[in-house]
CSV table of C-alpha atoms in Angstrom, one decimal:
chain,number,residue,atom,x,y,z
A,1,UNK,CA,20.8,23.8,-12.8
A,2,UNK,CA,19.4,24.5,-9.2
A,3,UNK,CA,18.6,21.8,-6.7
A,4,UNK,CA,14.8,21.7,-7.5
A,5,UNK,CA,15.6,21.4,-10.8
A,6,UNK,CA,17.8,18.2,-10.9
A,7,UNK,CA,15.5,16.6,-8.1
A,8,UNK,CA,12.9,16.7,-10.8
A,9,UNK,CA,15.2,15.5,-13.4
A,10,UNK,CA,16.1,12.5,-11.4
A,11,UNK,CA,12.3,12.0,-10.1
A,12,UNK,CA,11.8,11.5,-13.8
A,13,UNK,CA,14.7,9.6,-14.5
A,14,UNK,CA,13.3,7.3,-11.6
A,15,UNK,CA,9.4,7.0,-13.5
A,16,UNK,CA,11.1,6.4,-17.0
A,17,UNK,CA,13.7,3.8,-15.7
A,18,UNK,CA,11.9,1.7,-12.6
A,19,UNK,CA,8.2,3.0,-13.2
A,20,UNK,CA,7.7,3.4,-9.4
A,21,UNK,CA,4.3,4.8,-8.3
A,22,UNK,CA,3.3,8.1,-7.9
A,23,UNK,CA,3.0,7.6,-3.7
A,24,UNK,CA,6.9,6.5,-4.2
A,25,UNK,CA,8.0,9.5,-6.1
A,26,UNK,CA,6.2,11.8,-4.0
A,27,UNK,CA,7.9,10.5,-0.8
A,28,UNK,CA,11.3,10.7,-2.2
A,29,UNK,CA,10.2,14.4,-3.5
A,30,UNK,CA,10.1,15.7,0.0
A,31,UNK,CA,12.8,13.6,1.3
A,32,UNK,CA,15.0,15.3,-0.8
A,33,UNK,CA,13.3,18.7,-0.6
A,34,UNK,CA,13.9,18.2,3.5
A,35,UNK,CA,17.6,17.1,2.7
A,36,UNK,CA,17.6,20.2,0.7
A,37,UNK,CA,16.5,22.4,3.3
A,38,UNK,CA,19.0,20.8,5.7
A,39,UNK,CA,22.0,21.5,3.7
A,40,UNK,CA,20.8,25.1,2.9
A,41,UNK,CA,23.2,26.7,0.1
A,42,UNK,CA,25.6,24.0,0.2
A,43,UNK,CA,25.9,22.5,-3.4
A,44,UNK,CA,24.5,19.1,-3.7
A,45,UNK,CA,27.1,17.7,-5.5
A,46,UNK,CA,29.8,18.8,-2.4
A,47,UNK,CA,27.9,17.1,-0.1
A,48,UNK,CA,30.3,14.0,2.0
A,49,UNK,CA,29.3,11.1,4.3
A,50,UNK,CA,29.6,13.0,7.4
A,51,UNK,CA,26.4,16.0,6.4
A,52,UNK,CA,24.4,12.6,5.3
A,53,UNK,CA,25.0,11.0,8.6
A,54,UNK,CA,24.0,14.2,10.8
A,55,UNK,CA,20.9,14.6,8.5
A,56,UNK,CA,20.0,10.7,9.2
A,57,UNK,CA,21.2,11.3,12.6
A,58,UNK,CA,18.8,15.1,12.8
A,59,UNK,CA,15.8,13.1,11.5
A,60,UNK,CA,15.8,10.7,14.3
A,61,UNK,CA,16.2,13.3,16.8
A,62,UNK,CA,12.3,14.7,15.6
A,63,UNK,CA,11.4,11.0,16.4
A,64,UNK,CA,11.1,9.4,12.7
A,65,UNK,CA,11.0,5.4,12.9
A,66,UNK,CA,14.0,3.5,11.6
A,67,UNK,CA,11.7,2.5,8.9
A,68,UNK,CA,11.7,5.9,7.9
A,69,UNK,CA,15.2,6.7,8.2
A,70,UNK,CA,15.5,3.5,6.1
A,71,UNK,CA,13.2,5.0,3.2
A,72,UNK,CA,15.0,8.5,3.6
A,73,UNK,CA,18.7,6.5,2.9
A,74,UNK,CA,17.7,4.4,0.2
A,75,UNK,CA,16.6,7.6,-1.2
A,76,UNK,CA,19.7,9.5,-0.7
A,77,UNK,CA,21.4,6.1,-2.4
A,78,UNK,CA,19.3,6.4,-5.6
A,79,UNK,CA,19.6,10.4,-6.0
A,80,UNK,CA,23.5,9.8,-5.6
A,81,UNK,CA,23.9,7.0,-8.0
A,82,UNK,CA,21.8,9.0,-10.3
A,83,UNK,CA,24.3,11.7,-9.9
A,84,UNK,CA,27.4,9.5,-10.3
A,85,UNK,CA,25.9,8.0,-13.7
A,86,UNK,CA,25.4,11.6,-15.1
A,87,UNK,CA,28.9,12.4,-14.1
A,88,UNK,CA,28.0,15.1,-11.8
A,89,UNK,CA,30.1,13.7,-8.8
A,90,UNK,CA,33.1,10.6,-8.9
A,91,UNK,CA,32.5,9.7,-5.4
A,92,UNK,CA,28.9,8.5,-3.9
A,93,UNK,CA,28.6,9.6,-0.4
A,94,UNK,CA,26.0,7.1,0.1
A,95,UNK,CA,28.2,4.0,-0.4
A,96,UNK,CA,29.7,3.7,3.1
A,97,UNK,CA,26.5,4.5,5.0
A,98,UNK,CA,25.0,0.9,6.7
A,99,UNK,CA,21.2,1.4,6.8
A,100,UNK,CA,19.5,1.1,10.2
A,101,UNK,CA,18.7,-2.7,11.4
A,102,UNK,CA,14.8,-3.1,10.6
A,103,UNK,CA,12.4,-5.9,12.3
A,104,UNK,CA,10.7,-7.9,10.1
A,105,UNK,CA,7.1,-7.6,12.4
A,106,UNK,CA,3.7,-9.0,10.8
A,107,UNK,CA,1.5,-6.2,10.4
A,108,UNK,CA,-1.2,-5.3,12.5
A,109,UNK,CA,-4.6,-7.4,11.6
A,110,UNK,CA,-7.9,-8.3,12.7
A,111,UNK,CA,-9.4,-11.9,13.5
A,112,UNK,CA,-12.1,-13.1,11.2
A,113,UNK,CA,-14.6,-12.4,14.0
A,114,UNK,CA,-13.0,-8.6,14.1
A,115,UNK,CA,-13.8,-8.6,10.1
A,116,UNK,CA,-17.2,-9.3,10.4
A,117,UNK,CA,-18.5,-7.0,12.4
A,118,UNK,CA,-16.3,-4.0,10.7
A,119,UNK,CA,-18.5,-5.5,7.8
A,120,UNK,CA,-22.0,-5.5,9.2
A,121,UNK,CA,-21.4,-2.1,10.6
A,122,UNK,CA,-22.2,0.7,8.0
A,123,UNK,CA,-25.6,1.6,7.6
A,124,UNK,CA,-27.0,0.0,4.0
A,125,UNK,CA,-30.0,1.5,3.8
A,126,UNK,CA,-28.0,5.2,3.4
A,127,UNK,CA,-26.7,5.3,0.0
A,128,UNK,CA,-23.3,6.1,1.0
A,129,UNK,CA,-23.6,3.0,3.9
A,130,UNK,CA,-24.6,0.8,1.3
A,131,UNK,CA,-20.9,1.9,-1.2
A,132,UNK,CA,-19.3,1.4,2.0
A,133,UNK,CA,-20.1,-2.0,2.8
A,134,UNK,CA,-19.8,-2.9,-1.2
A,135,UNK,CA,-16.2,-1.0,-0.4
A,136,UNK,CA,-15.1,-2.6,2.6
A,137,UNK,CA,-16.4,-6.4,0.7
A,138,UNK,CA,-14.2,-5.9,-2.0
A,139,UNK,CA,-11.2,-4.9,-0.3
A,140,UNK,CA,-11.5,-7.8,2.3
A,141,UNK,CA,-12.0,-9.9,-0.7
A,142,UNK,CA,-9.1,-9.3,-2.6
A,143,UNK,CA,-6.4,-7.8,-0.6
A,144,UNK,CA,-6.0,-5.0,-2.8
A,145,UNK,CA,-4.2,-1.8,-1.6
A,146,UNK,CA,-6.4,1.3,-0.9
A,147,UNK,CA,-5.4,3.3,-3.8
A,148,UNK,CA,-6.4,0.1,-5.9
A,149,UNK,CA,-9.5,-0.1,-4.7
A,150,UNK,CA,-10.6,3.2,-4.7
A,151,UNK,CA,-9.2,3.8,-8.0
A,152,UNK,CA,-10.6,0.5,-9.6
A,153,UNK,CA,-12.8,1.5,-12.3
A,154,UNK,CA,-16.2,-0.4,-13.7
A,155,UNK,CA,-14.0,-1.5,-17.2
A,156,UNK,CA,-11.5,-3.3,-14.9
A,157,UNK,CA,-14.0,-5.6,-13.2
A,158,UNK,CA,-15.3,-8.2,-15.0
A,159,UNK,CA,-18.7,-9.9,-12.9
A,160,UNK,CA,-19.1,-12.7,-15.3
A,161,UNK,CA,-16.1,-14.5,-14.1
A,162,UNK,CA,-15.6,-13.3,-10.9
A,163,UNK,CA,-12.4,-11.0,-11.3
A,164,UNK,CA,-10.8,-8.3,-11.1
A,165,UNK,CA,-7.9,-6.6,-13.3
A,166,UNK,CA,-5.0,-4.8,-11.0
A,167,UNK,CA,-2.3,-2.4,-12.6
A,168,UNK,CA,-0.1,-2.1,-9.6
A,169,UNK,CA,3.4,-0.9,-8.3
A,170,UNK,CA,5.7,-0.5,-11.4
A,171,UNK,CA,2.6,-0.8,-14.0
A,172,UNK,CA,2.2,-4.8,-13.1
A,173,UNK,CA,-1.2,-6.3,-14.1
A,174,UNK,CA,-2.6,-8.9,-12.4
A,175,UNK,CA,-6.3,-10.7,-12.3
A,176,UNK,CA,-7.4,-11.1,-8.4
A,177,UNK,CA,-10.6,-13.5,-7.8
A,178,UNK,CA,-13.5,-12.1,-6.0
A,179,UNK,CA,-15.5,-14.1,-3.7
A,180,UNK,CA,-19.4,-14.4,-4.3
A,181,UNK,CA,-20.2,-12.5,-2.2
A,182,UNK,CA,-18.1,-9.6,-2.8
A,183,UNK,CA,-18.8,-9.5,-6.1
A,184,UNK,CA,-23.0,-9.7,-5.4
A,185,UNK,CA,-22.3,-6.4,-3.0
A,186,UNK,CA,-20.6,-4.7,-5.8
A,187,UNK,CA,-23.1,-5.8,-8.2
A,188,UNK,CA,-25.9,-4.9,-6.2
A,189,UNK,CA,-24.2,-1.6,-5.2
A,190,UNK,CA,-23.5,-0.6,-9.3
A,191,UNK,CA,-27.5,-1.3,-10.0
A,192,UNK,CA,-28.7,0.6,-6.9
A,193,UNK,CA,-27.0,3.2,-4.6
A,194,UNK,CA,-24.3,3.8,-7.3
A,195,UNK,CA,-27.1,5.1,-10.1
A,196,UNK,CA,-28.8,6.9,-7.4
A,197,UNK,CA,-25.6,8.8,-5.9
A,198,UNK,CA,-24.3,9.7,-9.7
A,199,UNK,CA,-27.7,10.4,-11.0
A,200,UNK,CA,-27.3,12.3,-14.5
A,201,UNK,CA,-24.0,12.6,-14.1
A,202,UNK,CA,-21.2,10.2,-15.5
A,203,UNK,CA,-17.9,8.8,-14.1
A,204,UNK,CA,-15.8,5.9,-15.1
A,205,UNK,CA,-14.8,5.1,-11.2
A,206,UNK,CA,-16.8,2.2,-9.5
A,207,UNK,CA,-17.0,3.4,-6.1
A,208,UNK,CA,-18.2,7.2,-6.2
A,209,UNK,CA,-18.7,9.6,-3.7
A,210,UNK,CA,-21.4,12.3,-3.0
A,211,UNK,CA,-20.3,14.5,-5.6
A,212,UNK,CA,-19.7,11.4,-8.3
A,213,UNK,CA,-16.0,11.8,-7.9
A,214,UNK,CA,-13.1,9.2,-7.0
A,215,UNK,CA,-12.7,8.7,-3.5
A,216,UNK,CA,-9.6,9.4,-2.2
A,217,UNK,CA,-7.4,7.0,-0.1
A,218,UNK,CA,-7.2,9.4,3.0
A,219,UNK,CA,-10.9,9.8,2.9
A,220,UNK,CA,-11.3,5.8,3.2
A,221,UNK,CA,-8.6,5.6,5.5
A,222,UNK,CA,-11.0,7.8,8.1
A,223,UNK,CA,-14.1,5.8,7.0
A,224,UNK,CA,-12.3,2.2,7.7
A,225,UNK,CA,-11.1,4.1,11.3
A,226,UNK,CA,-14.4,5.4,11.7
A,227,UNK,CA,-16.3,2.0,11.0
A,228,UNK,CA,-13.8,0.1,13.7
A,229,UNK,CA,-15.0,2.4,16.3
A,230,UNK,CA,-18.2,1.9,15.9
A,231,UNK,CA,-17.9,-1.8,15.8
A,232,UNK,CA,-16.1,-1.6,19.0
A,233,UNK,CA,-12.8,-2.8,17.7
A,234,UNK,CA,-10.2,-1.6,20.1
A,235,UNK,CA,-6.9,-2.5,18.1
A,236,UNK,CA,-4.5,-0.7,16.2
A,237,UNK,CA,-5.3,0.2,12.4
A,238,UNK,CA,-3.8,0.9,9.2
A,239,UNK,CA,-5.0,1.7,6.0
A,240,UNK,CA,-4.0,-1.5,4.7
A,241,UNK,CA,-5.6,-3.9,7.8
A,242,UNK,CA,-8.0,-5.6,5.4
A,243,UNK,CA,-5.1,-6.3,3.1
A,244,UNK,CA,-3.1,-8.1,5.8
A,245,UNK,CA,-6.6,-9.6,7.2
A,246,UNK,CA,-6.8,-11.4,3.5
A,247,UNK,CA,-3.3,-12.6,3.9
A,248,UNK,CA,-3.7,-13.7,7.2
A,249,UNK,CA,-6.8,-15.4,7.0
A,250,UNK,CA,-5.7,-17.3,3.5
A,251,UNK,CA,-2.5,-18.4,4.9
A,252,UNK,CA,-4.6,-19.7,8.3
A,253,UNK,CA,-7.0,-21.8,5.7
A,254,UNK,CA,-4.1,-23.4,3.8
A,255,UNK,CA,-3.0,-21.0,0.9
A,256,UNK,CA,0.1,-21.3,-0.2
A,257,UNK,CA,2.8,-18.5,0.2
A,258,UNK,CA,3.4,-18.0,-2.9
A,259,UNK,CA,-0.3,-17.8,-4.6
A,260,UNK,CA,-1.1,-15.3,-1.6
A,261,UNK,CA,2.4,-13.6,-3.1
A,262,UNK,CA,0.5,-12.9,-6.6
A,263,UNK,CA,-2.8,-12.3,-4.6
A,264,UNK,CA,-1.0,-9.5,-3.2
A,265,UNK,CA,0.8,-8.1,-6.3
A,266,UNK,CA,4.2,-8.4,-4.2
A,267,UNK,CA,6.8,-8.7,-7.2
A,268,UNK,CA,9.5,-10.4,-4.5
A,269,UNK,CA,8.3,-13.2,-2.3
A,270,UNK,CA,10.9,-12.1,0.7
A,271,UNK,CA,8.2,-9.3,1.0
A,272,UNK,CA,5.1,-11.5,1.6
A,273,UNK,CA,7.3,-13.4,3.9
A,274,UNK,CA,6.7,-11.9,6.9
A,275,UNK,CA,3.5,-13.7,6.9
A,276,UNK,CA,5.6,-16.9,6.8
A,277,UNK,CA,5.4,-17.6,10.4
A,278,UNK,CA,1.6,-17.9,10.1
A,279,UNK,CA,2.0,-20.4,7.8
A,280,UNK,CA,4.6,-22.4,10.3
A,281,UNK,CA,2.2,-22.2,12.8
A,282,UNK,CA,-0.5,-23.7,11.2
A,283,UNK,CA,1.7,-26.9,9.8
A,284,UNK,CA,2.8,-26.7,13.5
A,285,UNK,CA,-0.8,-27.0,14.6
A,286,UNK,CA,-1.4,-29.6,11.8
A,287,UNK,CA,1.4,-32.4,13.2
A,288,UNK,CA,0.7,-31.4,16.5
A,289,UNK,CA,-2.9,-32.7,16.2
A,290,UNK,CA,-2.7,-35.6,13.2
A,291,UNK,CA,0.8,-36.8,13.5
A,292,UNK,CA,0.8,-39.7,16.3
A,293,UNK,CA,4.1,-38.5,18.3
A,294,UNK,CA,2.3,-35.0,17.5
């Protein structure tokens, strides 16, 4: 069996077993295909500790972040504990290797007043303008992650009672809450721009573009970045700044850290905790300002 060959096998072994995402198998697919490349015709299976440690070490070199290097090792772990369970090597080279020390930094995010006007900037009376604000509502709203959102279809929003039905990382399904006024953008957006931009055609996505297909996360990535500019918002973006906005601005007015945990469709708590210093902050804030030795 050639390399490419028993990456795919494990990439599958990975879906069937831990049901990670399509965005996760792809990244470990060309992690391993660059690991590939760096060992040229040495046999996977010979690899040792040392040709790991001068790929981790060659990476950095081109200038990838520790968090990267991080994702490219626990990688390399799964691939060789695959390969040690199918009893194609009896030693993993992995096991010794410490993974590079990463800061647990609060993602970039935008005030409320930053929200706003990215908001009130697209253009409604365009057809396109108007999806974009019903877009940019919704994701503001909810916290979902951009391929949610531009994947959510009409079946999995229900506008009687306000919510919306999530399958996310690992196939999880969760109900998210959408404000009023998300949900009367959306609504508004379905009876209007949506029936005019589709016209005879058909399509089971909610948020369509030109040519009444699914919009894809890169393209909404440069319309959010686009939008910011125009709004004058000088600050560093990513495409998930409206999810972290949501966090943010729920912990700020009181949510707990654990209902913004299933908000966010986090499975593990420690990974919503890097918001956790907002919320110490704000209790801060509150006995500073009611307690009377505050």
């Amino acid at each position: 069996m050639n390399s490419g060959q028993t990456i795919e096998h494990f990439l599958n072994a990975l879906w069937l077993e831990f049901g990670l995402s399509d965005n996760t198998l792809s990244a470990y697919g060309s992690d391993l295909r660059l690991f590939v490349k760096w060992v040229k015709e040495k046999d996977l299976t010979a690899v040792d500790e040392a040709c790991i440690k001068d790929f981790l070490a060659n990476r950095q070199q081109q200038g990838i972040t520790s968090r990267s290097s991080a994702r490219i090792l626990s990688c390399l772990r799964r691939f060789y504990g695959y390969m040690l369970r199918e009893g194609k090597i009896s030693v993993d080279p992995t096991q010794l290797i410490d993974a590079p020390q990463l800061g647990r930094s609060l993602p970039g995010s935008l005030s409320e007043a930053d929200v706003e006007l990215l908001l009130q900037t697209p253009e409604i009376s365009d057809m396109l303008g108007f999806r974009d604000r019903a877009m940019l509502e919704m994701l503001y709203a909810t916290g979902l992650r951009v391929s949610e959102l531009v994947e959510l279809k009409f079946s999995q929003i229900n506008f009687r009672q306000g919510c919306v039905r999530i399958v996310g990382k690992g196939d999880k399904e969760r109900l998210v809450p959408v404000g009023e006024e998300a949900m009367d953008w959306a609504e508004r957006y379905l009876n209007g721009a949506r029936q005019v931009t589709l016209g005879n055609r058909q399509s089971d996505y909610l948020f369509v573009t030109a040519r009444g297909s699914c919009m894809t996360r890169q393209a909404f990535w440069h319309i959010i970045k686009r939008y910011a500019q125009l709004a004058g918002i000088d600050k560093h973006l990513s495409p998930h700044t409206l999810r972290h906005a949501f966090a943010t601005h729920l912990l700020n007015h009181g949510a707990d850290l654990r209902v913004v945990q299933l908000l966010l469709g986090h499975s593990d708590l420690s990974t919503t905790q890097i918001y956790t210093h907002i919320a110490q902050q704000r209790l801060k804030a509150l006995h500073t300002q009611h307690h009377p030795r505050g």
